[in-house]
């Protein structure tokens, strides 16, 4: 037997017991004739004491960091206790030891505060995984996994595996493809999600399905994306949107209870996509704090805000506002005393390429009732007050205003709001707010191809009273400039996203389940009948054999774990992640393959 106990197990009530432990040498401290060793395993650290009698044996077999060591000895109470570790009251007086395996000097220290940089730790991920900090993350991941499975099992969901080698039907992200040796010239694709399979399972009558499953998307990797990631993927039959929202609010609340012991998430707020976009500037608002966006354009338009000012504010010669497509503001509470240095720094912040604005206008709403701004030249104090009022500012607030093209300004103001929220401590790691964002547009305009693409995916149903609009209008966009006037731009979907602290953690929809409507949908997306049949004939066919109404959702498992673990990076919660270029630097993948493999596949490279 290699061990009688783990390194995290022994306490004072086991004093005098003879035990055998096995683990890795964390540290060796020699004090004259005695040596202390910290022995580590998955469960903790136990201090070992090698007394004088073992001195010669130790000298003959010196221990190094990360050696695999087995010892036998007696548990004794420590004279100087260590309250930081669970075994800190005891140590083992070693009577015999065996080095089970030596270790090369590790390239970084296996400690919470390691000296290893990211790249090195990824290259030696198997060592990084020994570190407590990483282990805690994997433990958290496992407890989220267990909690989800328990909840879904208790609610009659069945875990059913779906294939990884499927048909390539790119819509949205790019597929990873796999050549088929047995079918030369043909390729499988790795699933971007099990979407069509889970829908087919509904047709098959498995009315509650789930899977904690890998998905693959060959996207350009923005920060913190992985080419392979995990979803908690779910589907239900005979449900309406409300049923899904309730069931999966339940899932997330259960995870919070099981993993964080948090049960204050009583009510999950709901917000329409329109409101999210207008009030927060994005479709996944962080609602831990207010600071909503105010649309000031009306203030500067003819007729805008006349009551407040008694006169028009526009046309004062400040072109940035007069000519802007959009003017948006946030009122930052209690910051009217920002110094010039601070407002300059904020201006630089919005000018950074990631934000991309030309400048920032501020109005300080001083507590003595006066107003001071970076555009004093153009606006009287009355007008500044009118603008600040429209932004919802109170005395003591700092109004920050951005102007420019609609989309960019909205995005930038949203980013600025988040940044100010962070700086002012309003985005606390240990506070969680859940939100459903609903009523998404069904379509999105794809400028490059001048056509509509599905905002969620092509299987999402339109709101029942928007179906007619979809069926009765030609999808062709005559005038690209005016795509917003096309009736399709107003069609809303039966789709919903769950948002946690400003992150989309899940999304899904009620699906189309009639062949005719699904065909219309493919046509709306610019697919010819042949193309639709070629790509999705199996689904259209299945819809003819008694497809029940159904809908579902998928949660981003890695992201959910990282938020619960208070980390920005999903990589920290994946045992063997890839880097920003999609490489696994440990196993060195992707890599070239043998000429023989190409031969077998009958594939010739044509590198450009
Ligand atoms: N399959 C979808 C996705 O990956 C989620 C869903 O609609 O259930 O986004």
PDB file of N, CA and C in Angstrom, residues 313-369:
ATOM      1  N   UNK A 313     -30.839  74.318 -27.979  1.00  0.00           N
ATOM      2  CA  UNK A 313     -29.434  74.263 -27.578  1.00  0.00           C
ATOM      3  C   UNK A 313     -28.543  74.054 -28.794  1.00  0.00           C
ATOM      4  N   UNK A 314     -29.158  73.576 -29.855  1.00  0.00           N
ATOM      5  CA  UNK A 314     -28.296  73.289 -31.003  1.00  0.00           C
ATOM      6  C   UNK A 314     -27.893  74.570 -31.727  1.00  0.00           C
ATOM      7  N   UNK A 315     -27.045  74.389 -32.663  1.00  0.00           N
ATOM      8  CA  UNK A 315     -26.653  75.507 -33.500  1.00  0.00           C
ATOM      9  C   UNK A 315     -25.834  76.545 -32.775  1.00  0.00           C
ATOM     10  N   UNK A 316     -25.175  76.140 -31.682  1.00  0.00           N
ATOM     11  CA  UNK A 316     -24.356  77.135 -30.984  1.00  0.00           C
ATOM     12  C   UNK A 316     -22.937  77.138 -31.535  1.00  0.00           C
ATOM     13  N   UNK A 317     -22.719  76.350 -32.526  1.00  0.00           N
ATOM     14  CA  UNK A 317     -21.397  76.354 -33.145  1.00  0.00           C
ATOM     15  C   UNK A 317     -20.504  75.246 -32.674  1.00  0.00           C
ATOM     16  N   UNK A 318     -20.989  74.434 -31.747  1.00  0.00           N
ATOM     17  CA  UNK A 318     -20.171  73.302 -31.321  1.00  0.00           C
ATOM     18  C   UNK A 318     -20.507  72.105 -32.205  1.00  0.00           C
ATOM     19  N   UNK A 319     -19.748  72.033 -33.279  1.00  0.00           N
ATOM     20  CA  UNK A 319     -20.064  71.075 -34.330  1.00  0.00           C
ATOM     21  C   UNK A 319     -20.116  69.640 -33.859  1.00  0.00           C
ATOM     22  N   UNK A 320     -19.273  69.314 -32.884  1.00  0.00           N
ATOM     23  CA  UNK A 320     -19.208  67.927 -32.411  1.00  0.00           C
ATOM     24  C   UNK A 320     -20.595  67.436 -32.009  1.00  0.00           C
ATOM     25  N   UNK A 321     -21.361  68.324 -31.340  1.00  0.00           N
ATOM     26  CA  UNK A 321     -22.701  67.935 -30.939  1.00  0.00           C
ATOM     27  C   UNK A 321     -23.718  68.214 -32.054  1.00  0.00           C
ATOM     28  N   UNK A 322     -23.593  69.396 -32.668  1.00  0.00           N
ATOM     29  CA  UNK A 322     -24.605  69.788 -33.656  1.00  0.00           C
ATOM     30  C   UNK A 322     -24.718  68.774 -34.786  1.00  0.00           C
ATOM     31  N   UNK A 323     -23.564  68.241 -35.197  1.00  0.00           N
ATOM     32  CA  UNK A 323     -23.582  67.393 -36.389  1.00  0.00           C
ATOM     33  C   UNK A 323     -23.533  65.899 -36.101  1.00  0.00           C
ATOM     34  N   UNK A 324     -23.490  65.548 -34.826  1.00  0.00           N
ATOM     35  CA  UNK A 324     -23.293  64.126 -34.508  1.00  0.00           C
ATOM     36  C   UNK A 324     -24.550  63.323 -34.791  1.00  0.00           C
ATOM     37  N   UNK A 325     -24.326  62.078 -35.208  1.00  0.00           N
ATOM     38  CA  UNK A 325     -25.453  61.181 -35.405  1.00  0.00           C
ATOM     39  C   UNK A 325     -26.058  60.839 -34.035  1.00  0.00           C
ATOM     40  N   UNK A 326     -25.210  60.702 -33.046  1.00  0.00           N
ATOM     41  CA  UNK A 326     -25.656  60.339 -31.689  1.00  0.00           C
ATOM     42  C   UNK A 326     -24.862  61.122 -30.651  1.00  0.00           C
ATOM     43  N   UNK A 327     -25.551  61.543 -29.606  1.00  0.00           N
ATOM     44  CA  UNK A 327     -24.857  62.114 -28.452  1.00  0.00           C
ATOM     45  C   UNK A 327     -25.355  61.360 -27.213  1.00  0.00           C
ATOM     46  N   UNK A 328     -24.435  60.721 -26.532  1.00  0.00           N
ATOM     47  CA  UNK A 328     -24.824  59.914 -25.368  1.00  0.00           C
ATOM     48  C   UNK A 328     -24.054  60.365 -24.134  1.00  0.00           C
ATOM     49  N   UNK A 329     -24.716  60.246 -22.978  1.00  0.00           N
ATOM     50  CA  UNK A 329     -24.063  60.701 -21.754  1.00  0.00           C
ATOM     51  C   UNK A 329     -24.300  59.726 -20.619  1.00  0.00           C
ATOM     52  N   UNK A 330     -23.387  59.745 -19.661  1.00  0.00           N
ATOM     53  CA  UNK A 330     -23.646  59.073 -18.383  1.00  0.00           C
ATOM     54  C   UNK A 330     -23.391  60.087 -17.277  1.00  0.00           C
ATOM     55  N   UNK A 331     -24.149  59.961 -16.200  1.00  0.00           N
ATOM     56  CA  UNK A 331     -23.936  60.827 -15.041  1.00  0.00           C
ATOM     57  C   UNK A 331     -23.227  59.993 -13.986  1.00  0.00           C
ATOM     58  N   UNK A 332     -21.987  60.381 -13.689  1.00  0.00           N
ATOM     59  CA  UNK A 332     -21.201  59.596 -12.741  1.00  0.00           C
ATOM     60  C   UNK A 332     -21.350  60.238 -11.363  1.00  0.00           C
ATOM     61  N   UNK A 333     -21.987  59.501 -10.464  1.00  0.00           N
ATOM     62  CA  UNK A 333     -22.371  60.078  -9.170  1.00  0.00           C
ATOM     63  C   UNK A 333     -21.142  60.461  -8.342  1.00  0.00           C
ATOM     64  N   UNK A 334     -21.211  61.642  -7.769  1.00  0.00           N
ATOM     65  CA  UNK A 334     -20.203  62.050  -6.783  1.00  0.00           C
ATOM     66  C   UNK A 334     -18.827  62.340  -7.341  1.00  0.00           C
ATOM     67  N   UNK A 335     -18.713  62.596  -8.637  1.00  0.00           N
ATOM     68  CA  UNK A 335     -17.377  62.813  -9.205  1.00  0.00           C
ATOM     69  C   UNK A 335     -17.183  64.233  -9.747  1.00  0.00           C
ATOM     70  N   UNK A 336     -18.023  65.178  -9.276  1.00  0.00           N
ATOM     71  CA  UNK A 336     -17.913  66.536  -9.836  1.00  0.00           C
ATOM     72  C   UNK A 336     -16.578  67.173  -9.498  1.00  0.00           C
ATOM     73  N   UNK A 337     -15.888  66.624  -8.502  1.00  0.00           N
ATOM     74  CA  UNK A 337     -14.627  67.270  -8.125  1.00  0.00           C
ATOM     75  C   UNK A 337     -13.422  66.674  -8.828  1.00  0.00           C
ATOM     76  N   UNK A 338     -13.656  65.948  -9.874  1.00  0.00           N
ATOM     77  CA  UNK A 338     -12.526  65.422 -10.643  1.00  0.00           C
ATOM     78  C   UNK A 338     -11.609  66.562 -11.059  1.00  0.00           C
ATOM     79  N   UNK A 339     -10.307  66.309 -10.976  1.00  0.00           N
ATOM     80  CA  UNK A 339      -9.352  67.350 -11.361  1.00  0.00           C
ATOM     81  C   UNK A 339      -9.169  67.332 -12.876  1.00  0.00           C
ATOM     82  N   UNK A 340      -8.492  68.339 -13.352  1.00  0.00           N
ATOM     83  CA  UNK A 340      -8.168  68.421 -14.778  1.00  0.00           C
ATOM     84  C   UNK A 340      -7.396  67.165 -15.214  1.00  0.00           C
ATOM     85  N   UNK A 341      -6.486  66.770 -14.324  1.00  0.00           N
ATOM     86  CA  UNK A 341      -5.679  65.590 -14.634  1.00  0.00           C
ATOM     87  C   UNK A 341      -6.567  64.358 -14.825  1.00  0.00           C
ATOM     88  N   UNK A 342      -7.559  64.248 -13.958  1.00  0.00           N
ATOM     89  CA  UNK A 342      -8.439  63.070 -14.044  1.00  0.00           C
ATOM     90  C   UNK A 342      -9.306  63.101 -15.307  1.00  0.00           C
ATOM     91  N   UNK A 343      -9.819  64.294 -15.648  1.00  0.00           N
ATOM     92  CA  UNK A 343     -10.659  64.351 -16.854  1.00  0.00           C
ATOM     93  C   UNK A 343      -9.792  64.178 -18.108  1.00  0.00           C
ATOM     94  N   UNK A 344      -8.566  64.677 -18.054  1.00  0.00           N
ATOM     95  CA  UNK A 344      -7.653  64.468 -19.196  1.00  0.00           C
ATOM     96  C   UNK A 344      -7.382  62.981 -19.381  1.00  0.00           C
ATOM     97  N   UNK A 345      -7.200  62.324 -18.259  1.00  0.00           N
ATOM     98  CA  UNK A 345      -6.893  60.880 -18.328  1.00  0.00           C
ATOM     99  C   UNK A 345      -8.090  60.125 -18.920  1.00  0.00           C
ATOM    100  N   UNK A 346      -9.299  60.549 -18.534  1.00  0.00           N
ATOM    101  CA  UNK A 346     -10.491  59.898 -19.083  1.00  0.00           C
ATOM    102  C   UNK A 346     -10.601  60.152 -20.589  1.00  0.00           C
ATOM    103  N   UNK A 347     -10.217  61.379 -20.971  1.00  0.00           N
ATOM    104  CA  UNK A 347     -10.250  61.708 -22.403  1.00  0.00           C
ATOM    105  C   UNK A 347      -9.287  60.790 -23.166  1.00  0.00           C
ATOM    106  N   UNK A 348      -8.085  60.625 -22.599  1.00  0.00           N
ATOM    107  CA  UNK A 348      -7.130  59.709 -23.241  1.00  0.00           C
ATOM    108  C   UNK A 348      -7.710  58.300 -23.305  1.00  0.00           C
ATOM    109  N   UNK A 349      -8.412  57.936 -22.253  1.00  0.00           N
ATOM    110  CA  UNK A 349      -8.984  56.586 -22.187  1.00  0.00           C
ATOM    111  C   UNK A 349      -9.957  56.351 -23.345  1.00  0.00           C
ATOM    112  N   UNK A 350     -10.832  57.341 -23.604  1.00  0.00           N
ATOM    113  CA  UNK A 350     -11.803  57.124 -24.697  1.00  0.00           C
ATOM    114  C   UNK A 350     -11.156  57.238 -26.074  1.00  0.00           C
ATOM    115  N   UNK A 351      -9.960  57.850 -26.108  1.00  0.00           N
ATOM    116  CA  UNK A 351      -9.268  57.974 -27.404  1.00  0.00           C
ATOM    117  C   UNK A 351      -8.452  56.737 -27.752  1.00  0.00           C
ATOM    118  N   UNK A 352      -8.303  55.833 -26.789  1.00  0.00           N
ATOM    119  CA  UNK A 352      -7.519  54.625 -27.078  1.00  0.00           C
ATOM    120  C   UNK A 352      -8.141  53.884 -28.259  1.00  0.00           C
ATOM    121  N   UNK A 353      -7.313  53.226 -29.073  1.00  0.00           N
ATOM    122  CA  UNK A 353      -7.858  52.594 -30.277  1.00  0.00           C
ATOM    123  C   UNK A 353      -9.003  51.612 -29.977  1.00  0.00           C
ATOM    124  N   UNK A 354      -8.940  50.943 -28.826  1.00  0.00           N
ATOM    125  CA  UNK A 354     -10.015  49.982 -28.520  1.00  0.00           C
ATOM    126  C   UNK A 354     -11.354  50.682 -28.344  1.00  0.00           C
ATOM    127  N   UNK A 355     -11.319  51.942 -27.939  1.00  0.00           N
ATOM    128  CA  UNK A 355     -12.573  52.674 -27.730  1.00  0.00           C
ATOM    129  C   UNK A 355     -12.848  53.543 -28.963  1.00  0.00           C
ATOM    130  N   UNK A 356     -11.805  54.217 -29.432  1.00  0.00           N
ATOM    131  CA  UNK A 356     -11.875  54.842 -30.745  1.00  0.00           C
ATOM    132  C   UNK A 356     -12.672  56.136 -30.867  1.00  0.00           C
ATOM    133  N   UNK A 357     -12.816  56.889 -29.755  1.00  0.00           N
ATOM    134  CA  UNK A 357     -13.537  58.154 -29.874  1.00  0.00           C
ATOM    135  C   UNK A 357     -12.550  59.303 -30.099  1.00  0.00           C
ATOM    136  N   UNK A 358     -13.098  60.417 -30.606  1.00  0.00           N
ATOM    137  CA  UNK A 358     -12.240  61.584 -30.889  1.00  0.00           C
ATOM    138  C   UNK A 358     -11.971  62.391 -29.620  1.00  0.00           C
ATOM    139  N   UNK A 359     -12.937  62.365 -28.718  1.00  0.00           N
ATOM    140  CA  UNK A 359     -12.757  63.153 -27.498  1.00  0.00           C
ATOM    141  C   UNK A 359     -13.897  62.910 -26.540  1.00  0.00           C
ATOM    142  N   UNK A 360     -13.817  63.637 -25.411  1.00  0.00           N
ATOM    143  CA  UNK A 360     -14.818  63.452 -24.352  1.00  0.00           C
ATOM    144  C   UNK A 360     -15.201  64.837 -23.833  1.00  0.00           C
ATOM    145  N   UNK A 361     -16.487  65.056 -23.687  1.00  0.00           N
ATOM    146  CA  UNK A 361     -16.948  66.318 -23.116  1.00  0.00           C
ATOM    147  C   UNK A 361     -17.444  66.024 -21.703  1.00  0.00           C
ATOM    148  N   UNK A 362     -17.096  66.898 -20.770  1.00  0.00           N
ATOM    149  CA  UNK A 362     -17.624  66.673 -19.409  1.00  0.00           C
ATOM    150  C   UNK A 362     -18.339  67.917 -18.896  1.00  0.00           C
ATOM    151  N   UNK A 363     -19.259  67.683 -18.006  1.00  0.00           N
ATOM    152  CA  UNK A 363     -19.889  68.783 -17.263  1.00  0.00           C
ATOM    153  C   UNK A 363     -19.815  68.422 -15.785  1.00  0.00           C
ATOM    154  N   UNK A 364     -19.231  69.316 -15.007  1.00  0.00           N
ATOM    155  CA  UNK A 364     -19.192  69.070 -13.557  1.00  0.00           C
ATOM    156  C   UNK A 364     -20.383  69.780 -12.933  1.00  0.00           C
ATOM    157  N   UNK A 365     -21.227  69.029 -12.252  1.00  0.00           N
ATOM    158  CA  UNK A 365     -22.389  69.620 -11.598  1.00  0.00           C
ATOM    159  C   UNK A 365     -21.995  69.882 -10.148  1.00  0.00           C
ATOM    160  N   UNK A 366     -21.442  71.046  -9.922  1.00  0.00           N
ATOM    161  CA  UNK A 366     -20.867  71.316  -8.603  1.00  0.00           C
ATOM    162  C   UNK A 366     -21.936  71.338  -7.520  1.00  0.00           C
ATOM    163  N   UNK A 367     -21.509  71.026  -6.309  1.00  0.00           N
ATOM    164  CA  UNK A 367     -22.495  70.951  -5.215  1.00  0.00           C
ATOM    165  C   UNK A 367     -23.051  72.330  -4.865  1.00  0.00           C
ATOM    166  N   UNK A 368     -22.335  73.408  -5.251  1.00  0.00           N
ATOM    167  CA  UNK A 368     -22.881  74.756  -4.967  1.00  0.00           C
ATOM    168  C   UNK A 368     -23.850  75.216  -6.051  1.00  0.00           C
ATOM    169  N   UNK A 369     -24.217  74.305  -6.951  1.00  0.00           N
ATOM    170  CA  UNK A 369     -25.221  74.649  -7.972  1.00  0.00           C
ATOM    171  C   UNK A 369     -24.635  75.240  -9.247  1.00  0.00           C
TER     172      UNK A 369
END
